[in-house]
Amino acid sequence: MSKLGQAKRIIFLKTADGQLFEVDEPVAMEFEIVKSFFDENEDAADDTVVPLPNVSAEPLAGIIEFCKAHVEFRANGAAGKDEVKKFNAEYIKEKSNEQLKELILAANYLNIKEMLDFLTETIANRLKNKSVEYVRAFFGIENDFTPQEEEAVRKEYEWAFEGVDED
Amino acid sequence: MGLNFRNDIWGSWGFSGLDKESEKSIDKESKDIFYQELGGAVDELHVPTFTTIIQDFETGYWRFMGVGNVNVNDGVVCNNEAEEVCFDCGGGGVPHDALFFVLGYLGVKDLLSVERVCRSLHDAVRSDPLLWRSIHIDQPLSSKISDDALAKLTGRTVGTLQCLSLVNYCRITDIGLKRVLESNPGLKKIRMETPSGIKDSIPACIKCFLQAPGEIPYNGIYYDPLEEVWFCNLLFL
């Protein structure tokens, strides 16, 4: 962590698609994978570029935005307050399902627990109480069961779906 | 960690991994269970198709890594590719990898829905006992679930059920509950409510083990009136 009066340290991250990101140290240290990189290479030069071969620029930009805001919330003692909830709600509102899914994979790879929990819960909420057909359509999943298999799966837990509206 | 989506049901207690201590003990336990189960599964395989088990530190779950399919239990095929971090963008009608992270946040009813979506989700839901270790059944499912259906659902944990909560159940009998208790020795928490309330609903098989709150139980069960749940086997926690 940079101290007051000291120049802010910048961490360089390089994405799979070759983009270079300059990130403030406290934000980059939210990424467990980056943190452990520097923990293990204590004498790494200040201009070391950390390669992130599994993340492309778009999700990384989204993740930096999220982490930056949350680092600031914590610094201001606003963690867990309405302000955070409001930011999270706004953040999600602008994201398509496709973007959310990419963010989840990236957050998993970078190992950012708080963000991954938040994202997966958001997707889970979008799936709750939805019919099978809805889930397929919503996520573009093809039904690859044979009609016999599908019938068998449906029958097995038929009792659970009796009287449920298809939405 | 993996089960913290049910925190709302269980309050602060449980397997949420909110503190490091409980997280550690659960992880060690699940690791042991998985090694045991995999030991069984490996014997049945003609070709060893997976290489290792890793802890998914995001969810606290233990994951299979490797290629190909592994038969884990009762003929259920576990598609390991789904659990690997790969960046195939999920085109062509196949569920996106990210969806598999979401499963841990879904309840019983939604898991039963999701397993009907396609084969890989079906396999992912059925072959992961950890998704079923904390079973909460509320309306409208609880009024429909029968002894047999409960046995089948809890059976998905392969004997590792830890929490069971039945709210406003009607059709579960003492015999059905006994069956679950007997086949899940690791059960740590039970909550049962009939539409007419809690006290009346204490099934005989639990009642005979009932101890006063605060007493140190010996492999027994006691009722906590504040939380309105029974704790079992606390001695071994």
mmCIF file of C-alpha atoms in Angstrom:
data_model
loop_
_atom_site.group_PDB
_atom_site.id
_atom_site.type_symbol
_atom_site.label_atom_id
_atom_site.label_comp_id
_atom_site.label_asym_id
_atom_site.label_seq_id
_atom_site.Cartn_x
_atom_site.Cartn_y
_atom_site.Cartn_z
ATOM 1 C CA MET A 1 0.000 0.000 0.000
ATOM 2 C CA SER A 2 1.304 3.405 -0.883
ATOM 3 C CA LYS A 3 1.736 5.851 1.937
ATOM 4 C CA LEU A 4 0.694 9.454 1.930
ATOM 5 C CA GLY A 5 3.186 11.707 0.226
ATOM 6 C CA GLN A 6 4.691 8.777 -1.627
ATOM 7 C CA ALA A 7 4.144 8.454 -5.333
ATOM 8 C CA LYS A 8 1.290 6.081 -6.042
ATOM 9 C CA ARG A 9 2.512 2.766 -7.317
ATOM 10 C CA ILE A 10 1.057 1.663 -10.611
ATOM 11 C CA ILE A 11 0.719 -2.010 -11.529
ATOM 12 C CA PHE A 12 0.920 -3.003 -15.182
ATOM 13 C CA LEU A 13 -1.377 -5.758 -16.369
ATOM 14 C CA LYS A 14 -1.375 -7.256 -19.846
ATOM 15 C CA THR A 15 -4.488 -8.995 -21.119
ATOM 16 C CA ALA A 16 -4.859 -11.989 -23.431
ATOM 17 C CA ASP A 17 -5.588 -9.662 -26.342
ATOM 18 C CA GLY A 18 -2.394 -7.723 -25.733
ATOM 19 C CA GLN A 19 -3.823 -4.620 -24.042
ATOM 20 C CA LEU A 20 -1.787 -2.963 -21.325
ATOM 21 C CA PHE A 21 -3.649 -1.687 -18.264
ATOM 22 C CA GLU A 22 -2.215 0.667 -15.683
ATOM 23 C CA VAL A 23 -3.920 0.060 -12.378
ATOM 24 C CA ASP A 24 -3.465 1.722 -8.991
ATOM 25 C CA GLU A 25 -1.794 -0.688 -6.616
ATOM 26 C CA PRO A 26 -4.647 -0.998 -4.063
ATOM 27 C CA VAL A 27 -7.046 -1.882 -6.869
ATOM 28 C CA ALA A 28 -4.701 -4.407 -8.479
ATOM 29 C CA MET A 29 -4.129 -6.033 -5.088
ATOM 30 C CA GLU A 30 -7.817 -6.854 -4.963
ATOM 31 C CA PHE A 31 -6.943 -9.503 -7.548
ATOM 32 C CA GLU A 32 -5.624 -12.379 -5.498
ATOM 33 C CA ILE A 33 -3.677 -13.645 -8.504
ATOM 34 C CA VAL A 34 -1.819 -10.351 -8.899
ATOM 35 C CA LYS A 35 -1.249 -10.075 -5.164
ATOM 36 C CA SER A 36 0.309 -13.516 -4.971
ATOM 37 C CA PHE A 37 2.426 -12.723 -8.021
ATOM 38 C CA PHE A 38 4.046 -9.877 -6.110
ATOM 39 C CA ASP A 39 4.123 -11.817 -2.828
ATOM 40 C CA GLU A 40 6.111 -14.516 -4.537
ATOM 41 C CA ASN A 41 8.330 -12.102 -6.455
ATOM 42 C CA GLU A 42 9.093 -9.562 -3.781
ATOM 43 C CA ASP A 43 11.951 -8.036 -5.691
ATOM 44 C CA ALA A 44 9.935 -7.615 -8.880
ATOM 45 C CA ALA A 45 10.783 -4.346 -10.578
ATOM 46 C CA ASP A 46 8.228 -1.543 -10.375
ATOM 47 C CA ASP A 47 7.600 -1.692 -14.093
ATOM 48 C CA THR A 48 6.988 -5.453 -14.149
ATOM 49 C CA VAL A 49 4.133 -6.308 -16.462
ATOM 50 C CA VAL A 50 1.877 -9.034 -15.044
ATOM 51 C CA PRO A 51 0.533 -11.192 -17.861
ATOM 52 C CA LEU A 52 -3.111 -12.246 -17.584
ATOM 53 C CA PRO A 53 -3.402 -14.815 -20.373
ATOM 54 C CA ASN A 54 -6.975 -15.784 -19.495
ATOM 55 C CA VAL A 55 -8.609 -12.370 -19.366
ATOM 56 C CA SER A 56 -9.353 -10.059 -22.233
ATOM 57 C CA ALA A 57 -9.581 -6.291 -22.103
ATOM 58 C CA GLU A 58 -13.341 -5.856 -21.909
ATOM 59 C CA PRO A 59 -14.040 -7.877 -18.767
ATOM 60 C CA LEU A 60 -10.856 -6.579 -17.147
ATOM 61 C CA ALA A 61 -12.008 -2.996 -17.643
ATOM 62 C CA GLY A 62 -15.317 -3.918 -16.004
ATOM 63 C CA ILE A 63 -13.570 -5.596 -13.120
ATOM 64 C CA ILE A 64 -11.246 -2.661 -12.525
ATOM 65 C CA GLU A 65 -14.249 -0.341 -12.437
ATOM 66 C CA PHE A 66 -15.960 -2.528 -9.830
ATOM 67 C CA CYS A 67 -12.890 -3.047 -7.650
ATOM 68 C CA LYS A 68 -11.891 0.595 -7.797
ATOM 69 C CA ALA A 69 -15.287 1.642 -6.516
ATOM 70 C CA HIS A 70 -15.214 -0.965 -3.766
ATOM 71 C CA VAL A 71 -11.709 -0.013 -2.644
ATOM 72 C CA GLU A 72 -12.950 3.565 -2.339
ATOM 73 C CA PHE A 73 -16.065 2.470 -0.453
ATOM 74 C CA ARG A 74 -13.906 0.661 2.051
ATOM 75 C CA ALA A 75 -11.554 3.619 2.406
ATOM 76 C CA ASN A 76 -14.529 5.891 3.111
ATOM 77 C CA GLY A 77 -16.022 3.480 5.609
ATOM 78 C CA ALA A 78 -19.035 3.016 3.369
ATOM 79 C CA ALA A 79 -18.681 -0.739 3.033
ATOM 80 C CA GLY A 80 -22.019 -2.521 3.422
ATOM 81 C CA LYS A 81 -24.004 0.690 3.221
ATOM 82 C CA ASP A 82 -26.750 1.709 0.800
ATOM 83 C CA GLU A 83 -24.257 3.541 -1.338
ATOM 84 C CA VAL A 84 -22.570 0.232 -2.177
ATOM 85 C CA LYS A 85 -25.863 -1.463 -2.930
ATOM 86 C CA LYS A 86 -26.808 1.369 -5.216
ATOM 87 C CA PHE A 87 -23.510 1.156 -7.063
ATOM 88 C CA ASN A 88 -23.816 -2.623 -7.430
ATOM 89 C CA ALA A 89 -27.354 -2.362 -8.755
ATOM 90 C CA GLU A 90 -26.311 0.270 -11.307
ATOM 91 C CA TYR A 91 -23.265 -1.744 -12.280
ATOM 92 C CA ILE A 92 -25.334 -4.830 -13.018
ATOM 93 C CA LYS A 93 -28.086 -2.928 -14.792
ATOM 94 C CA GLU A 94 -25.765 -1.918 -17.598
ATOM 95 C CA LYS A 95 -24.446 -5.429 -18.177
ATOM 96 C CA SER A 96 -25.826 -7.946 -20.637
ATOM 97 C CA ASN A 97 -25.960 -11.601 -19.704
ATOM 98 C CA GLU A 98 -23.046 -12.224 -22.018
ATOM 99 C CA GLN A 99 -20.954 -9.584 -20.280
ATOM 100 C CA LEU A 100 -21.906 -10.921 -16.863
ATOM 101 C CA LYS A 101 -20.808 -14.396 -17.793
ATOM 102 C CA GLU A 102 -17.444 -13.137 -19.040
ATOM 103 C CA LEU A 103 -17.048 -11.137 -15.857
ATOM 104 C CA ILE A 104 -17.687 -14.243 -13.758
ATOM 105 C CA LEU A 105 -14.986 -16.209 -15.539
ATOM 106 C CA ALA A 106 -12.553 -13.344 -15.276
ATOM 107 C CA ALA A 107 -13.324 -12.715 -11.602
ATOM 108 C CA ASN A 108 -12.840 -16.413 -10.951
ATOM 109 C CA TYR A 109 -9.492 -16.455 -12.724
ATOM 110 C CA LEU A 110 -8.287 -13.301 -11.011
ATOM 111 C CA ASN A 111 -9.622 -14.729 -7.761
ATOM 112 C CA ILE A 112 -11.691 -11.809 -6.485
ATOM 113 C CA LYS A 113 -14.020 -13.429 -4.019
ATOM 114 C CA GLU A 114 -16.257 -10.489 -3.214
ATOM 115 C CA MET A 115 -16.961 -9.751 -6.848
ATOM 116 C CA LEU A 116 -17.432 -13.375 -7.851
ATOM 117 C CA ASP A 117 -19.954 -13.882 -5.047
ATOM 118 C CA PHE A 118 -21.848 -10.815 -6.111
ATOM 119 C CA LEU A 119 -21.905 -11.779 -9.800
ATOM 120 C CA THR A 120 -22.905 -15.395 -9.318
ATOM 121 C CA GLU A 121 -25.648 -14.393 -6.939
ATOM 122 C CA THR A 122 -26.942 -11.929 -9.515
ATOM 123 C CA ILE A 123 -27.121 -14.605 -12.195
ATOM 124 C CA ALA A 124 -28.712 -17.012 -9.717
ATOM 125 C CA ASN A 125 -31.410 -14.438 -8.992
ATOM 126 C CA ARG A 126 -32.122 -14.202 -12.710
ATOM 127 C CA LEU A 127 -32.633 -17.973 -12.781
ATOM 128 C CA LYS A 128 -34.805 -18.263 -9.688
ATOM 129 C CA ASN A 129 -38.333 -19.576 -10.178
ATOM 130 C CA LYS A 130 -37.909 -19.764 -13.928
ATOM 131 C CA SER A 131 -39.112 -22.579 -16.131
ATOM 132 C CA VAL A 132 -36.767 -24.874 -18.001
ATOM 133 C CA GLU A 133 -37.719 -23.256 -21.308
ATOM 134 C CA TYR A 134 -37.034 -19.814 -19.915
ATOM 135 C CA VAL A 135 -33.554 -20.783 -18.728
ATOM 136 C CA ARG A 136 -32.758 -22.261 -22.141
ATOM 137 C CA ALA A 137 -33.944 -19.194 -24.018
ATOM 138 C CA PHE A 138 -32.379 -16.736 -21.608
ATOM 139 C CA PHE A 139 -28.937 -18.280 -21.807
ATOM 140 C CA GLY A 140 -29.071 -19.606 -25.359
ATOM 141 C CA ILE A 141 -28.731 -23.231 -24.289
ATOM 142 C CA GLU A 142 -29.717 -25.977 -26.672
ATOM 143 C CA ASN A 143 -31.779 -28.884 -25.395
ATOM 144 C CA ASP A 144 -29.549 -31.864 -26.151
ATOM 145 C CA PHE A 145 -31.665 -34.520 -24.444
ATOM 146 C CA THR A 146 -33.368 -37.099 -26.595
ATOM 147 C CA PRO A 147 -37.173 -36.904 -26.234
ATOM 148 C CA GLN A 148 -37.043 -40.109 -24.169
ATOM 149 C CA GLU A 149 -34.379 -38.737 -21.838
ATOM 150 C CA GLU A 150 -36.214 -35.481 -21.439
ATOM 151 C CA GLU A 151 -39.404 -37.273 -20.564
ATOM 152 C CA ALA A 152 -37.581 -39.437 -18.032
ATOM 153 C CA VAL A 153 -35.959 -36.424 -16.360
ATOM 154 C CA ARG A 154 -39.262 -34.562 -16.334
ATOM 155 C CA LYS A 155 -41.167 -37.493 -14.856
ATOM 156 C CA GLU A 156 -38.672 -38.162 -12.123
ATOM 157 C CA TYR A 157 -39.452 -34.987 -10.237
ATOM 158 C CA GLU A 158 -42.868 -34.309 -11.685
ATOM 159 C CA TRP A 159 -44.309 -33.735 -8.224
ATOM 160 C CA ALA A 160 -42.125 -30.673 -7.784
ATOM 161 C CA PHE A 161 -43.440 -28.928 -10.877
ATOM 162 C CA GLU A 162 -47.137 -29.632 -10.653
ATOM 163 C CA GLY A 163 -49.120 -26.447 -10.915
ATOM 164 C CA VAL A 164 -46.123 -24.252 -11.738
ATOM 165 C CA ASP A 165 -46.661 -21.492 -14.266
ATOM 166 C CA GLU A 166 -44.335 -21.415 -17.230
ATOM 167 C CA ASP A 167 -42.764 -17.992 -17.216
ATOM 168 C CA MET B 1 -18.224 -20.706 1.660
ATOM 169 C CA GLY B 2 -19.956 -22.878 -0.804
ATOM 170 C CA LEU B 3 -23.130 -22.938 1.135
ATOM 171 C CA ASN B 4 -23.372 -19.366 2.201
ATOM 172 C CA PHE B 5 -26.304 -18.793 -0.104
ATOM 173 C CA ARG B 6 -28.453 -20.427 2.520
ATOM 174 C CA ASN B 7 -27.364 -18.139 5.266
ATOM 175 C CA ASP B 8 -30.738 -16.497 5.254
ATOM 176 C CA ILE B 9 -32.295 -19.765 6.280
ATOM 177 C CA TRP B 10 -29.803 -20.810 8.874
ATOM 178 C CA GLY B 11 -28.949 -17.489 10.374
ATOM 179 C CA SER B 12 -25.387 -16.992 11.375
ATOM 180 C CA TRP B 13 -24.816 -20.600 12.200
ATOM 181 C CA GLY B 14 -23.766 -23.164 9.697
ATOM 182 C CA PHE B 15 -21.424 -23.958 6.920
ATOM 183 C CA SER B 16 -21.143 -20.562 5.463
ATOM 184 C CA GLY B 17 -17.432 -20.301 6.067
ATOM 185 C CA LEU B 18 -17.824 -16.824 7.423
ATOM 186 C CA ASP B 19 -15.015 -17.503 9.805
ATOM 187 C CA LYS B 20 -11.811 -19.223 8.946
ATOM 188 C CA GLU B 21 -12.212 -21.956 11.547
ATOM 189 C CA SER B 22 -15.420 -23.454 10.264
ATOM 190 C CA GLU B 23 -14.231 -23.051 6.722
ATOM 191 C CA LYS B 24 -11.195 -25.113 7.460
ATOM 192 C CA SER B 25 -13.066 -27.900 9.156
ATOM 193 C CA ILE B 26 -15.625 -28.161 6.372
ATOM 194 C CA ASP B 27 -12.977 -28.140 3.722
ATOM 195 C CA LYS B 28 -11.048 -30.876 5.375
ATOM 196 C CA GLU B 29 -14.183 -32.890 5.816
ATOM 197 C CA SER B 30 -15.348 -32.448 2.275
ATOM 198 C CA LYS B 31 -11.896 -33.336 1.072
ATOM 199 C CA ASP B 32 -12.005 -36.587 3.007
ATOM 200 C CA ILE B 33 -15.463 -37.379 1.759
ATOM 201 C CA PHE B 34 -14.470 -36.683 -1.782
ATOM 202 C CA TYR B 35 -11.386 -38.781 -1.611
ATOM 203 C CA GLN B 36 -13.479 -41.608 -0.235
ATOM 204 C CA GLU B 37 -16.040 -41.244 -2.951
ATOM 205 C CA LEU B 38 -13.508 -40.897 -5.658
ATOM 206 C CA GLY B 39 -11.767 -43.954 -4.341
ATOM 207 C CA GLY B 40 -14.964 -45.844 -5.010
ATOM 208 C CA ALA B 41 -15.476 -44.191 -8.350
ATOM 209 C CA VAL B 42 -11.993 -44.893 -9.558
ATOM 210 C CA ASP B 43 -12.382 -48.594 -8.942
ATOM 211 C CA GLU B 44 -15.289 -48.709 -11.320
ATOM 212 C CA LEU B 45 -13.484 -46.965 -14.116
ATOM 213 C CA HIS B 46 -11.814 -48.781 -16.920
ATOM 214 C CA VAL B 47 -9.570 -45.882 -17.692
ATOM 215 C CA PRO B 48 -8.591 -43.290 -15.133
ATOM 216 C CA THR B 49 -9.900 -40.191 -16.779
ATOM 217 C CA PHE B 50 -9.242 -37.504 -14.258
ATOM 218 C CA THR B 51 -5.961 -36.377 -12.869
ATOM 219 C CA THR B 52 -6.604 -34.597 -9.642
ATOM 220 C CA ILE B 53 -9.085 -32.905 -7.353
ATOM 221 C CA ILE B 54 -8.636 -29.273 -6.652
ATOM 222 C CA GLN B 55 -10.261 -26.952 -4.263
ATOM 223 C CA ASP B 56 -12.219 -24.264 -5.957
ATOM 224 C CA PHE B 57 -11.292 -21.532 -3.533
ATOM 225 C CA GLU B 58 -14.068 -19.278 -4.758
ATOM 226 C CA THR B 59 -16.853 -21.586 -3.759
ATOM 227 C CA GLY B 60 -15.082 -23.764 -1.236
ATOM 228 C CA TYR B 61 -16.048 -26.781 -3.275
ATOM 229 C CA TRP B 62 -13.766 -29.539 -4.352
ATOM 230 C CA ARG B 63 -13.628 -29.940 -8.058
ATOM 231 C CA PHE B 64 -12.544 -32.663 -10.381
ATOM 232 C CA MET B 65 -9.931 -31.684 -12.850
ATOM 233 C CA GLY B 66 -9.082 -33.694 -15.873
ATOM 234 C CA VAL B 67 -10.614 -34.808 -19.084
ATOM 235 C CA GLY B 68 -13.400 -37.157 -19.985
ATOM 236 C CA ASN B 69 -16.253 -38.382 -17.872
ATOM 237 C CA VAL B 70 -16.150 -39.932 -14.440
ATOM 238 C CA ASN B 71 -18.853 -42.070 -13.005
ATOM 239 C CA VAL B 72 -19.258 -40.786 -9.532
ATOM 240 C CA ASN B 73 -22.350 -42.442 -8.174
ATOM 241 C CA ASP B 74 -25.465 -44.283 -9.220
ATOM 242 C CA GLY B 75 -24.567 -44.076 -12.848
ATOM 243 C CA VAL B 76 -24.454 -40.325 -12.905
ATOM 244 C CA VAL B 77 -21.856 -38.983 -15.253
ATOM 245 C CA CYS B 78 -19.843 -36.023 -14.182
ATOM 246 C CA ASN B 79 -18.729 -33.879 -17.039
ATOM 247 C CA ASN B 80 -15.425 -32.538 -15.877
ATOM 248 C CA GLU B 81 -14.903 -30.228 -18.746
ATOM 249 C CA ALA B 82 -17.616 -28.095 -17.306
ATOM 250 C CA GLU B 83 -15.621 -27.481 -14.159
ATOM 251 C CA GLU B 84 -12.434 -26.439 -15.774
ATOM 252 C CA VAL B 85 -11.617 -22.848 -16.264
ATOM 253 C CA CYS B 86 -11.629 -22.483 -19.979
ATOM 254 C CA PHE B 87 -12.568 -19.557 -22.080
ATOM 255 C CA ASP B 88 -14.640 -21.067 -24.760
ATOM 256 C CA CYS B 89 -17.318 -18.449 -25.126
ATOM 257 C CA GLY B 90 -20.140 -20.930 -24.852
ATOM 258 C CA GLY B 91 -21.517 -20.606 -28.345
ATOM 259 C CA GLY B 92 -23.398 -23.384 -30.069
ATOM 260 C CA GLY B 93 -26.088 -23.858 -27.455
ATOM 261 C CA VAL B 94 -23.760 -25.187 -24.755
ATOM 262 C CA PRO B 95 -24.136 -23.626 -21.313
ATOM 263 C CA HIS B 96 -21.524 -21.015 -20.577
ATOM 264 C CA ASP B 97 -18.916 -22.085 -18.034
ATOM 265 C CA ALA B 98 -19.927 -19.244 -15.767
ATOM 266 C CA LEU B 99 -23.314 -20.871 -15.220
ATOM 267 C CA PHE B 100 -21.694 -23.687 -13.306
ATOM 268 C CA PHE B 101 -20.493 -21.245 -10.686
ATOM 269 C CA VAL B 102 -24.062 -20.179 -10.155
ATOM 270 C CA LEU B 103 -25.388 -23.591 -9.165
ATOM 271 C CA GLY B 104 -24.239 -23.180 -5.575
ATOM 272 C CA TYR B 105 -26.599 -20.234 -5.198
ATOM 273 C CA LEU B 106 -29.721 -22.083 -6.270
ATOM 274 C CA GLY B 107 -32.238 -23.784 -4.018
ATOM 275 C CA VAL B 108 -33.759 -27.234 -4.412
ATOM 276 C CA LYS B 109 -36.536 -26.219 -6.757
ATOM 277 C CA ASP B 110 -34.301 -24.237 -9.073
ATOM 278 C CA LEU B 111 -31.693 -26.983 -9.131
ATOM 279 C CA LEU B 112 -34.395 -29.438 -10.174
ATOM 280 C CA SER B 113 -35.346 -27.039 -12.969
ATOM 281 C CA VAL B 114 -31.801 -26.459 -14.108
ATOM 282 C CA GLU B 115 -31.026 -30.148 -14.368
ATOM 283 C CA ARG B 116 -33.763 -30.413 -16.998
ATOM 284 C CA VAL B 117 -32.179 -27.769 -19.217
ATOM 285 C CA CYS B 118 -29.508 -29.848 -20.925
ATOM 286 C CA ARG B 119 -27.178 -32.769 -20.398
ATOM 287 C CA SER B 120 -24.157 -30.967 -19.040
ATOM 288 C CA LEU B 121 -26.197 -29.053 -16.461
ATOM 289 C CA HIS B 122 -28.031 -32.266 -15.598
ATOM 290 C CA ASP B 123 -24.747 -34.007 -14.937
ATOM 291 C CA ALA B 124 -23.262 -31.070 -13.079
ATOM 292 C CA VAL B 125 -26.245 -30.802 -10.720
ATOM 293 C CA ARG B 126 -26.560 -34.508 -10.047
ATOM 294 C CA SER B 127 -22.943 -35.402 -9.601
ATOM 295 C CA ASP B 128 -22.084 -32.730 -7.071
ATOM 296 C CA PRO B 129 -23.130 -33.876 -3.590
ATOM 297 C CA LEU B 130 -22.017 -30.544 -2.169
ATOM 298 C CA LEU B 131 -24.896 -28.785 -3.894
ATOM 299 C CA TRP B 132 -27.256 -30.893 -1.807
ATOM 300 C CA ARG B 133 -25.614 -30.897 1.583
ATOM 301 C CA SER B 134 -27.907 -28.207 2.875
ATOM 302 C CA ILE B 135 -31.465 -28.899 1.810
ATOM 303 C CA HIS B 136 -34.143 -26.348 2.502
ATOM 304 C CA ILE B 137 -37.645 -27.144 1.380
ATOM 305 C CA ASP B 138 -40.330 -24.533 1.716
ATOM 306 C CA GLN B 139 -43.690 -23.951 0.080
ATOM 307 C CA PRO B 140 -44.850 -24.948 -2.469
ATOM 308 C CA LEU B 141 -42.499 -27.926 -2.569
ATOM 309 C CA SER B 142 -42.792 -28.795 1.109
ATOM 310 C CA SER B 143 -46.484 -29.575 0.945
ATOM 311 C CA LYS B 144 -45.919 -31.929 -1.983
ATOM 312 C CA ILE B 145 -42.784 -33.771 -0.977
ATOM 313 C CA SER B 146 -43.280 -37.373 0.095
ATOM 314 C CA ASP B 147 -41.060 -39.716 2.091
ATOM 315 C CA ASP B 148 -39.752 -41.330 -1.065
ATOM 316 C CA ALA B 149 -39.013 -38.037 -2.769
ATOM 317 C CA LEU B 150 -37.221 -36.797 0.342
ATOM 318 C CA ALA B 151 -35.138 -39.963 0.474
ATOM 319 C CA LYS B 152 -34.235 -39.503 -3.165
ATOM 320 C CA LEU B 153 -33.252 -35.860 -2.799
ATOM 321 C CA THR B 154 -31.239 -36.376 0.364
ATOM 322 C CA GLY B 155 -29.676 -39.415 -1.279
ATOM 323 C CA ARG B 156 -27.957 -37.058 -3.697
ATOM 324 C CA THR B 157 -25.573 -36.140 -0.913
ATOM 325 C CA VAL B 158 -24.428 -39.776 -0.765
ATOM 326 C CA GLY B 159 -24.833 -39.764 3.009
ATOM 327 C CA THR B 160 -23.231 -36.380 3.615
ATOM 328 C CA LEU B 161 -26.352 -34.309 4.268
ATOM 329 C CA GLN B 162 -25.587 -31.656 6.871
ATOM 330 C CA CYS B 163 -28.663 -29.468 7.117
ATOM 331 C CA LEU B 164 -32.270 -30.307 6.507
ATOM 332 C CA SER B 165 -35.056 -27.814 6.749
ATOM 333 C CA LEU B 166 -38.677 -28.629 6.012
ATOM 334 C CA VAL B 167 -41.091 -25.761 6.402
ATOM 335 C CA ASN B 168 -44.830 -26.440 6.306
ATOM 336 C CA TYR B 169 -44.463 -30.023 5.276
ATOM 337 C CA CYS B 170 -47.488 -32.291 5.257
ATOM 338 C CA ARG B 171 -46.578 -35.657 3.864
ATOM 339 C CA ILE B 172 -43.303 -36.523 5.586
ATOM 340 C CA THR B 173 -43.782 -39.214 8.208
ATOM 341 C CA ASP B 174 -41.626 -40.184 11.170
ATOM 342 C CA ILE B 175 -40.524 -43.219 9.211
ATOM 343 C CA GLY B 176 -39.404 -41.075 6.306
ATOM 344 C CA LEU B 177 -37.487 -38.771 8.603
ATOM 345 C CA LYS B 178 -35.894 -41.695 10.415
ATOM 346 C CA ARG B 179 -34.665 -43.016 7.107
ATOM 347 C CA VAL B 180 -32.936 -39.721 6.370
ATOM 348 C CA LEU B 181 -31.420 -39.563 9.861
ATOM 349 C CA GLU B 182 -30.103 -43.092 9.587
ATOM 350 C CA SER B 183 -28.520 -42.692 6.198
ATOM 351 C CA ASN B 184 -26.931 -39.326 6.989
ATOM 352 C CA PRO B 185 -24.937 -39.700 10.181
ATOM 353 C CA GLY B 186 -23.268 -36.333 9.614
ATOM 354 C CA LEU B 187 -26.543 -34.428 9.839
ATOM 355 C CA LYS B 188 -25.950 -31.452 12.088
ATOM 356 C CA LYS B 189 -29.065 -29.396 11.883
ATOM 357 C CA ILE B 190 -32.715 -30.173 11.347
ATOM 358 C CA ARG B 191 -35.592 -27.773 11.234
ATOM 359 C CA MET B 192 -39.093 -29.096 10.814
ATOM 360 C CA GLU B 193 -42.286 -27.142 10.847
ATOM 361 C CA THR B 194 -45.781 -28.246 10.043
ATOM 362 C CA PRO B 195 -48.420 -25.692 9.099
ATOM 363 C CA SER B 196 -49.738 -25.978 12.665
ATOM 364 C CA GLY B 197 -46.455 -25.007 14.246
ATOM 365 C CA ILE B 198 -43.251 -26.427 15.554
ATOM 366 C CA LYS B 199 -43.819 -27.948 18.974
ATOM 367 C CA ASP B 200 -46.514 -30.335 17.856
ATOM 368 C CA SER B 201 -44.454 -31.474 14.980
ATOM 369 C CA ILE B 202 -41.516 -32.909 16.869
ATOM 370 C CA PRO B 203 -41.374 -36.315 15.328
ATOM 371 C CA ALA B 204 -41.087 -39.219 17.716
ATOM 372 C CA CYS B 205 -37.735 -40.305 16.389
ATOM 373 C CA ILE B 206 -36.205 -36.941 17.202
ATOM 374 C CA LYS B 207 -38.132 -36.578 20.444
ATOM 375 C CA CYS B 208 -36.567 -39.630 21.974
ATOM 376 C CA PHE B 209 -33.139 -38.016 21.580
ATOM 377 C CA LEU B 210 -34.291 -34.628 22.693
ATOM 378 C CA GLN B 211 -32.169 -32.875 25.272
ATOM 379 C CA ALA B 212 -32.488 -29.564 27.007
ATOM 380 C CA PRO B 213 -30.709 -26.675 25.339
ATOM 381 C CA GLY B 214 -27.358 -26.009 26.925
ATOM 382 C CA GLU B 215 -26.789 -29.585 27.926
ATOM 383 C CA ILE B 216 -23.816 -31.173 26.312
ATOM 384 C CA PRO B 217 -25.248 -33.757 23.998
ATOM 385 C CA TYR B 218 -23.728 -37.165 23.518
ATOM 386 C CA ASN B 219 -24.207 -38.049 19.913
ATOM 387 C CA GLY B 220 -27.683 -36.785 20.432
ATOM 388 C CA ILE B 221 -30.050 -34.132 19.289
ATOM 389 C CA TYR B 222 -31.244 -31.107 21.133
ATOM 390 C CA TYR B 223 -33.723 -28.416 20.375
ATOM 391 C CA ASP B 224 -32.812 -24.762 20.426
ATOM 392 C CA PRO B 225 -36.006 -22.775 21.019
ATOM 393 C CA LEU B 226 -34.389 -19.518 19.936
ATOM 394 C CA GLU B 227 -33.389 -20.766 16.539
ATOM 395 C CA GLU B 228 -36.221 -23.277 16.364
ATOM 396 C CA VAL B 229 -33.934 -25.956 15.072
ATOM 397 C CA TRP B 230 -32.560 -29.192 16.333
ATOM 398 C CA PHE B 231 -28.847 -29.678 16.524
ATOM 399 C CA CYS B 232 -27.461 -33.134 16.131
ATOM 400 C CA ASN B 233 -24.119 -34.721 16.817
ATOM 401 C CA LEU B 234 -22.706 -31.484 18.097
ATOM 402 C CA LEU B 235 -20.090 -33.411 19.983
ATOM 403 C CA PHE B 236 -18.293 -34.057 16.754
ATOM 404 C CA LEU B 237 -18.288 -30.542 15.417
#
